[in-house]
Coordinates of C-alpha atoms and ligand atoms in Angstrom, one line a residue:
M1059 CA 8.5 200.9 173.7
K1060 CA 7.8 199.9 177.2
D1061 CA 8.8 196.3 176.4
R1062 CA 12.0 197.4 174.9
I1063 CA 12.8 199.7 178.0
E1064 CA 12.2 196.7 180.3
K1065 CA 14.2 194.2 178.2
L1066 CA 17.1 196.7 178.2
R1067 CA 17.0 197.3 181.9
S1068 CA 17.0 193.6 182.7
E1069 CA 20.0 193.2 180.2
A1070 CA 21.8 196.1 181.8
E1071 CA 21.2 194.6 185.1
A1072 CA 22.7 191.2 184.2
Y1073 CA 25.6 192.7 182.2
L1074 CA 28.8 191.3 183.7
I1075 CA 31.3 194.0 184.7
A1076 CA 34.4 192.1 185.8
D1077 CA 37.1 194.5 184.7
Q1078 CA 38.0 197.9 183.2
E1079 CA 37.7 196.6 179.9
S1080 CA 34.1 195.3 180.5
L1081 CA 33.3 198.5 182.3
E1082 CA 34.3 200.5 179.1
Q1083 CA 32.2 198.0 177.0
F1084 CA 29.1 198.6 179.2
R1085 CA 29.5 202.4 178.8
I1086 CA 29.7 202.3 174.9
L1087 CA 27.0 200.0 174.6
Y1088 CA 24.5 201.5 177.0
L1089 CA 25.5 205.1 177.6
S1090 CA 27.6 206.5 174.8
K1091 CA 26.1 208.8 172.2
K1092 CA 25.4 206.0 169.9
G1093 CA 24.5 203.6 172.6
L1094 CA 21.2 201.7 173.1
I1095 CA 19.8 204.1 175.7
P1096 CA 20.2 207.4 173.8
A1097 CA 18.9 205.6 170.8
L1098 CA 15.8 204.9 172.9
F1099 CA 15.5 208.7 173.6
D1100 CA 15.5 209.3 169.8
G1101 CA 12.4 207.2 169.4
F1102 CA 10.8 208.9 172.3
R1103 CA 10.3 212.1 170.2
E1104 CA 7.9 210.3 167.9
L1105 CA 5.5 209.1 170.5
P1106 CA 1.9 210.3 170.8
A1107 CA 1.6 212.9 173.4
D1108 CA -0.5 210.8 176.1
E1109 CA 2.4 208.2 176.2
K1110 CA 5.2 210.4 176.7
K1111 CA 4.8 211.0 180.4
E1112 CA 5.0 207.3 181.4
I1113 CA 7.5 206.3 178.9
G1114 CA 9.6 209.5 179.7
F1115 CA 9.7 208.4 183.3
L1116 CA 10.7 204.8 182.5
L1117 CA 13.3 206.0 180.1
N1118 CA 14.8 208.4 182.6
S1119 CA 14.9 205.9 185.3
L1120 CA 16.6 203.4 183.0
K1121 CA 19.2 205.8 182.1
Q1122 CA 19.7 206.7 185.9
F1123 CA 20.0 203.0 186.5
A1124 CA 23.0 202.5 183.9
T1125 CA 24.7 205.5 185.0
D1126 CA 24.6 204.4 188.7
R1127 CA 25.7 200.9 187.8
Y1128 CA 28.5 202.3 185.7
N1129 CA 29.7 204.8 188.4
S1130 CA 29.5 202.2 191.3
S1131 CA 31.3 199.5 189.3
K1132 CA 34.0 202.1 188.3
E1133 CA 34.6 202.9 192.1
S1134 CA 34.7 199.2 193.2
L1135 CA 37.1 198.1 190.5
S1136 CA 39.6 200.8 191.3
S1137 CA 39.4 199.9 195.1
A1138 CA 39.7 196.2 194.2
E1139 CA 42.8 197.1 192.3
A1140 CA 44.2 199.1 195.3
A1141 CA 43.6 196.0 197.3
T1142 CA 45.3 193.7 195.0
T1143 CA 48.5 195.7 194.4
G1144 CA 48.6 196.9 198.0
R1145 CA 48.9 200.4 196.8
D1146 CA 46.9 203.5 197.0
L1147 CA 46.7 204.6 193.4
S1148 CA 45.5 208.0 194.3
M1149 CA 48.8 208.9 196.1
P1150 CA 51.4 211.0 194.4
S1151 CA 54.1 209.0 192.6
V1152 CA 57.5 208.4 194.2
P1153 CA 59.9 210.9 192.8
F1154 CA 62.6 209.8 190.3
G1155 CA 66.1 209.4 191.7
M1156 CA 68.0 212.1 189.8
G1157 CA 71.2 211.1 188.1
S1158 CA 74.3 213.1 188.3
R1159 CA 77.1 213.9 185.9
H1160 CA 80.6 212.3 186.6
P1161 CA 83.0 214.8 188.0
I1162 CA 85.4 214.5 185.0
S1163 CA 82.5 215.4 182.6
I1164 CA 81.7 218.6 184.7
V1165 CA 85.3 219.7 184.7
R1166 CA 85.8 218.8 181.0
R1167 CA 82.5 220.7 180.2
E1168 CA 83.7 223.7 182.2
I1169 CA 87.0 223.9 180.6
I1170 CA 85.7 223.6 177.1
D1171 CA 83.1 226.3 178.1
I1172 CA 86.0 228.5 179.1
F1173 CA 88.1 228.3 176.1
S1174 CA 85.0 228.5 173.8
R1175 CA 84.3 231.9 175.4
I1176 CA 87.5 233.2 173.8
G1177 CA 87.0 231.4 170.3
F1178 CA 88.7 227.9 170.9
T1179 CA 86.9 225.2 168.9
V1180 CA 86.8 221.6 170.0
S1181 CA 88.5 218.9 168.1
E1182 CA 89.0 215.2 168.5
G1183 CA 91.2 212.6 167.4
P1184 CA 91.5 208.8 167.5
E1185 CA 92.5 207.0 170.8
I1186 CA 94.1 204.3 168.6
E1187 CA 97.1 206.1 167.1
D1188 CA 100.3 205.6 165.3
D1189 CA 103.9 206.4 166.3
N1190 CA 103.9 209.2 163.8
H1191 CA 101.1 211.3 165.5
V1192 CA 101.9 210.5 169.0
F1193 CA 105.8 210.7 168.9
S1194 CA 107.8 211.3 165.6
M1195 CA 105.9 214.3 164.3
L1196 CA 105.9 216.1 167.7
N1197 CA 109.7 215.9 167.5
F1198 CA 110.4 212.9 169.9
A1199 CA 113.8 211.5 169.4
K1200 CA 113.9 207.9 168.1
D1201 CA 115.2 206.7 171.4
H1202 CA 112.9 208.8 173.6
P1203 CA 112.0 206.9 176.8
A1204 CA 108.3 207.6 176.4
R1205 CA 108.5 205.2 173.3
D1206 CA 109.4 202.5 175.7
M1207 CA 106.9 199.6 176.2
Q1208 CA 107.0 200.2 179.9
D1209 CA 105.2 203.5 179.2
T1210 CA 103.3 203.0 176.2
F1211 CA 100.5 200.4 175.2
Y1212 CA 101.4 199.1 171.8
I1213 CA 98.7 197.1 169.6
E1214 CA 101.2 196.3 167.1
K1215 CA 104.9 197.1 167.4
I1216 CA 107.0 196.4 164.5
S1217 CA 110.2 195.2 166.2
G1218 CA 113.6 196.5 165.2
E1219 CA 116.5 198.5 166.4
E1220 CA 114.7 201.7 165.8
S1221 CA 111.0 202.6 166.4
D1222 CA 109.0 202.1 163.2
P1223 CA 106.8 205.1 162.3
H1224 CA 103.8 202.8 161.6
D1225 CA 103.7 201.3 165.2
V1226 CA 100.0 201.1 166.3
L1227 CA 99.6 202.2 169.8
L1228 CA 97.0 203.7 172.3
R1229 CA 97.8 207.3 172.4
T1230 CA 99.7 208.6 175.6
H1231 CA 98.7 212.1 175.3
T1232 CA 96.2 214.3 173.3
S1233 CA 99.0 216.3 171.8
S1234 CA 98.5 213.8 169.0
V1235 CA 95.4 215.8 168.0
Q1236 CA 97.5 218.9 167.5
V1237 CA 99.3 217.0 164.6
R1238 CA 96.0 215.9 163.2
V1239 CA 94.6 219.5 163.3
M1240 CA 97.6 221.0 161.8
E1241 CA 98.0 218.5 159.0
S1242 CA 94.5 219.2 157.9
Q1243 CA 93.9 222.9 158.5
N1244 CA 95.5 226.1 157.7
P1245 CA 96.3 228.8 160.2
P1246 CA 94.8 230.6 162.0
I1247 CA 94.1 227.6 164.2
R1248 CA 92.6 227.9 167.7
T1249 CA 91.4 224.7 169.3
I1250 CA 91.2 222.4 172.3
S1251 CA 91.1 218.7 172.2
P1252 CA 89.7 216.8 175.1
G1253 CA 90.0 213.0 175.3
R1254 CA 91.1 209.9 176.9
V1255 CA 94.8 208.8 176.9
F1256 CA 96.4 205.6 178.1
R1257 CA 99.7 204.9 179.8
N1258 CA 101.2 201.6 180.9
E1259 CA 101.2 202.6 184.5
A1260 CA 100.3 200.4 187.6
V1261 CA 97.0 201.6 189.2
S1262 CA 97.5 203.6 192.5
A1263 CA 96.0 206.7 194.2
R1264 CA 98.4 208.9 192.1
A1265 CA 98.6 207.1 188.8
H1266 CA 96.3 205.4 186.4
C1267 CA 96.5 203.5 183.0
I1268 CA 93.6 205.5 181.7
F1269 CA 92.9 209.1 182.2
H1270 CA 91.8 212.3 180.4
Q1271 CA 93.5 215.3 179.0
I1272 CA 92.6 218.5 177.2
E1273 CA 95.1 219.8 174.6
G1274 CA 95.1 223.5 173.6
L1275 CA 96.6 224.8 170.4
Y1276 CA 96.9 228.3 168.9
V1277 CA 98.8 228.9 165.7
A1278 CA 98.8 232.2 163.6
E1279 CA 101.1 235.1 162.7
N1280 CA 103.0 236.6 165.6
V1281 CA 101.8 234.6 168.4
S1282 CA 104.1 235.2 171.4
F1283 CA 104.6 233.7 174.7
A1284 CA 102.9 236.7 176.3
D1285 CA 99.7 235.6 174.6
L1286 CA 100.0 232.1 176.1
K1287 CA 100.6 233.4 179.6
Q1288 CA 97.6 235.8 179.3
V1289 CA 95.3 233.0 178.1
L1290 CA 96.4 230.7 181.0
L1291 CA 95.9 233.3 183.5
Y1292 CA 92.3 234.0 182.2
F1293 CA 91.7 230.2 182.2
A1294 CA 92.9 229.7 185.8
R1295 CA 90.7 232.6 187.1
E1296 CA 87.8 231.4 185.4
L1297 CA 88.2 227.7 186.7
F1298 CA 89.4 228.5 190.4
G1299 CA 88.1 232.1 190.9
K1300 CA 89.6 235.5 190.5
D1301 CA 92.1 235.3 193.5
V1302 CA 94.1 232.7 192.0
S1303 CA 97.7 233.3 190.9
I1304 CA 99.7 231.3 188.4
R1305 CA 103.5 230.9 187.9
L1306 CA 105.3 229.4 185.0
R1307 CA 108.6 227.2 185.7
P1308 CA 110.8 226.4 182.9
S1309 CA 110.4 222.9 181.7
F1310 CA 111.1 220.5 178.7
F1311 CA 109.0 219.0 176.1
P1312 CA 110.0 217.7 172.8
F1313 CA 107.2 219.5 170.9
T1314 CA 107.5 223.1 172.5
E1315 CA 110.5 225.5 172.7
P1316 CA 110.6 227.1 175.1
S1317 CA 108.6 225.0 177.4
A1318 CA 107.1 225.6 180.8
E1319 CA 104.8 224.2 183.4
M1320 CA 102.2 226.1 185.1
D1321 CA 101.5 225.9 188.8
V1322 CA 98.3 227.6 190.3
S1323 CA 98.3 229.0 193.9
C1324 CA 97.0 226.3 196.3
N1325 CA 93.3 226.9 196.8
L1326 CA 93.2 225.1 200.1
C1327 CA 95.6 227.4 202.1
G1328 CA 95.6 230.4 199.8
G1329 CA 99.3 230.0 199.1
R1330 CA 100.6 230.0 202.6
G1331 CA 101.6 226.3 202.5
C1332 CA 99.6 223.3 203.6
N1333 CA 99.9 219.4 203.3
V1334 CA 97.9 219.5 199.9
C1335 CA 100.7 221.6 198.3
K1336 CA 103.5 220.2 200.4
G1337 CA 104.2 223.5 202.0
T1338 CA 105.0 225.2 198.8
G1339 CA 101.7 227.1 198.2
W1340 CA 101.7 225.9 194.7
L1341 CA 100.1 223.1 192.7
E1342 CA 101.2 221.9 189.5
L1343 CA 98.4 222.1 186.7
L1344 CA 99.8 221.8 183.1
G1345 CA 102.5 221.8 180.7
C1346 CA 102.8 224.3 177.9
G1347 CA 105.1 226.2 175.5
M1348 CA 105.6 227.6 172.0
V1349 CA 105.1 225.1 169.2
D1350 CA 108.5 223.9 168.1
P1351 CA 109.1 225.0 164.5
N1352 CA 110.0 221.3 163.7
V1353 CA 106.4 220.3 164.7
L1354 CA 105.0 223.0 162.4
E1355 CA 107.2 222.1 159.5
A1356 CA 106.3 218.5 160.0
C1357 CA 102.8 219.3 159.7
G1358 CA 103.3 221.3 156.5
I1359 CA 102.9 224.8 158.4
D1360 CA 105.6 227.4 157.4
S1361 CA 107.4 228.1 160.6
V1362 CA 108.8 231.3 159.3
K1363 CA 105.4 232.9 158.8
Y1364 CA 103.6 231.3 161.6
S1365 CA 104.2 230.6 165.3
G1366 CA 102.0 229.2 167.8
Y1367 CA 101.6 228.0 171.6
A1368 CA 100.1 224.7 172.8
F1369 CA 99.2 223.5 176.4
G1370 CA 98.0 220.2 177.9
M1371 CA 96.6 219.4 181.1
G1372 CA 95.0 216.4 182.8
I1373 CA 91.3 216.6 183.6
E1374 CA 91.6 214.4 186.8
R1375 CA 94.3 216.8 187.8
A1376 CA 92.1 219.7 187.5
A1377 CA 89.2 217.9 189.2
M1378 CA 91.5 216.9 192.1
L1379 CA 92.3 220.6 192.6
K1380 CA 88.8 221.7 192.3
Y1381 CA 87.1 219.0 194.5
R1382 CA 90.2 218.0 196.5
V1383 CA 89.5 214.5 195.8
N1384 CA 93.1 213.1 195.4
D1385 CA 92.8 209.3 194.9
L1386 CA 92.7 208.8 191.3
R1387 CA 90.9 205.4 191.5
L1388 CA 87.6 207.1 192.8
Y1389 CA 87.1 208.7 189.2
F1390 CA 87.0 205.0 187.7
E1391 CA 85.1 203.1 190.0
N1392 CA 81.9 204.5 189.6
D1393 CA 80.6 204.1 193.1
V1394 CA 77.4 205.9 193.2
R1395 CA 78.1 207.2 196.9
F1396 CA 81.1 209.0 195.3
L1397 CA 79.3 210.2 192.2
S1398 CA 76.1 211.3 193.7
Q1399 CA 78.0 213.9 195.7
F1400 CA 78.4 215.8 192.5
R1401 CA 74.5 216.1 192.0
T1402 CA 74.1 219.7 192.5
E1403 CA 77.1 220.5 190.0
I1404 CA 74.9 219.6 186.7
V1405 CA 76.1 222.0 184.2
Ligands
DAH1328 N1 101.6 216.1 176.3 C1 102.0 216.5 177.6 C2 101.8 215.3 178.5 O1 101.2 214.5 178.3 C3 101.4 217.7 178.1 C4 101.7 218.9 177.3 C5 102.8 219.7 177.7 C6 101.2 219.4 176.4 C7 103.1 220.8 176.9 C8 101.3 220.5 175.5 C9 102.4 221.2 175.8 O2 100.7 220.8 174.4 O3 102.8 222.3 175.2 O4 102.4 215.3 179.7

């Protein structure tokens, strides 16, 4: 027994501990439950009583030696690691840089939230559309200027005197989703459709070739203009605060009759007039109206039984009013110095 203890001791002394891996192997070999030293302790029990004292002493000092060697190697390895990496590994880690949502995403989410609270669902349609869903079924005249190549990005334009209903194009507004929803669902319909739209515009502070819109549509029995007005007032108050006022100005859209544009009171000057609202006290936010019976019929909905309202707004426009950032290009450049300013607005 004595010999075995001495042999183990000299082996443990000579064992090369060069890294974390060999340190762990040392521990397993000598100190772990099934290691060589605990195995000697098992044999210790069977020794005659007169040998126990001396052997017990040797065994304990062997165990102490191996434990000390393990602990001191562990310590020197971690300080060596700190020296080579140049870092103090016991320091708390550097906090992660938190990302932030894009302001357009924040406003889109907020608008979706506001309408979901009053029962609107969210629906989406394709960005690559056809003439039918973007123009014809929305009651655009064959020679309407919006169909012009100067305004619309065509992917495939079938040339000819008259615009072909199978032209493939990038949708110029999310009103096309109205058509897709009405084609495939029966009233009552209450939905909003957020999405990207594309127009053939030169990029400037006030115009961009890509932007985002949210379309709203409600079709049921006995829907009136008063319903539309009330929902828009609710929406404006939720988005801009209780003190906001709205006004509706008569307007024209091929797909609504009557049509209107909605302004909100300028949140910068409170309606007194400033350079943001160009002295008028009002800021234009969206277009709206009662769905034209021709549109309902084109989508297979009985325009005698049902009526509806629709509205559409630019998300960049809403974000501009909310954050007073009035250069559209900033929303597309993805400069982190701009985006990180919205960090606290995560919703
Ligand atoms: N589609 C229109 C646009 O892009 C916005 C719009 C106006 C949508 C009136 C509507 C509406 O649903 O009723 O400018």
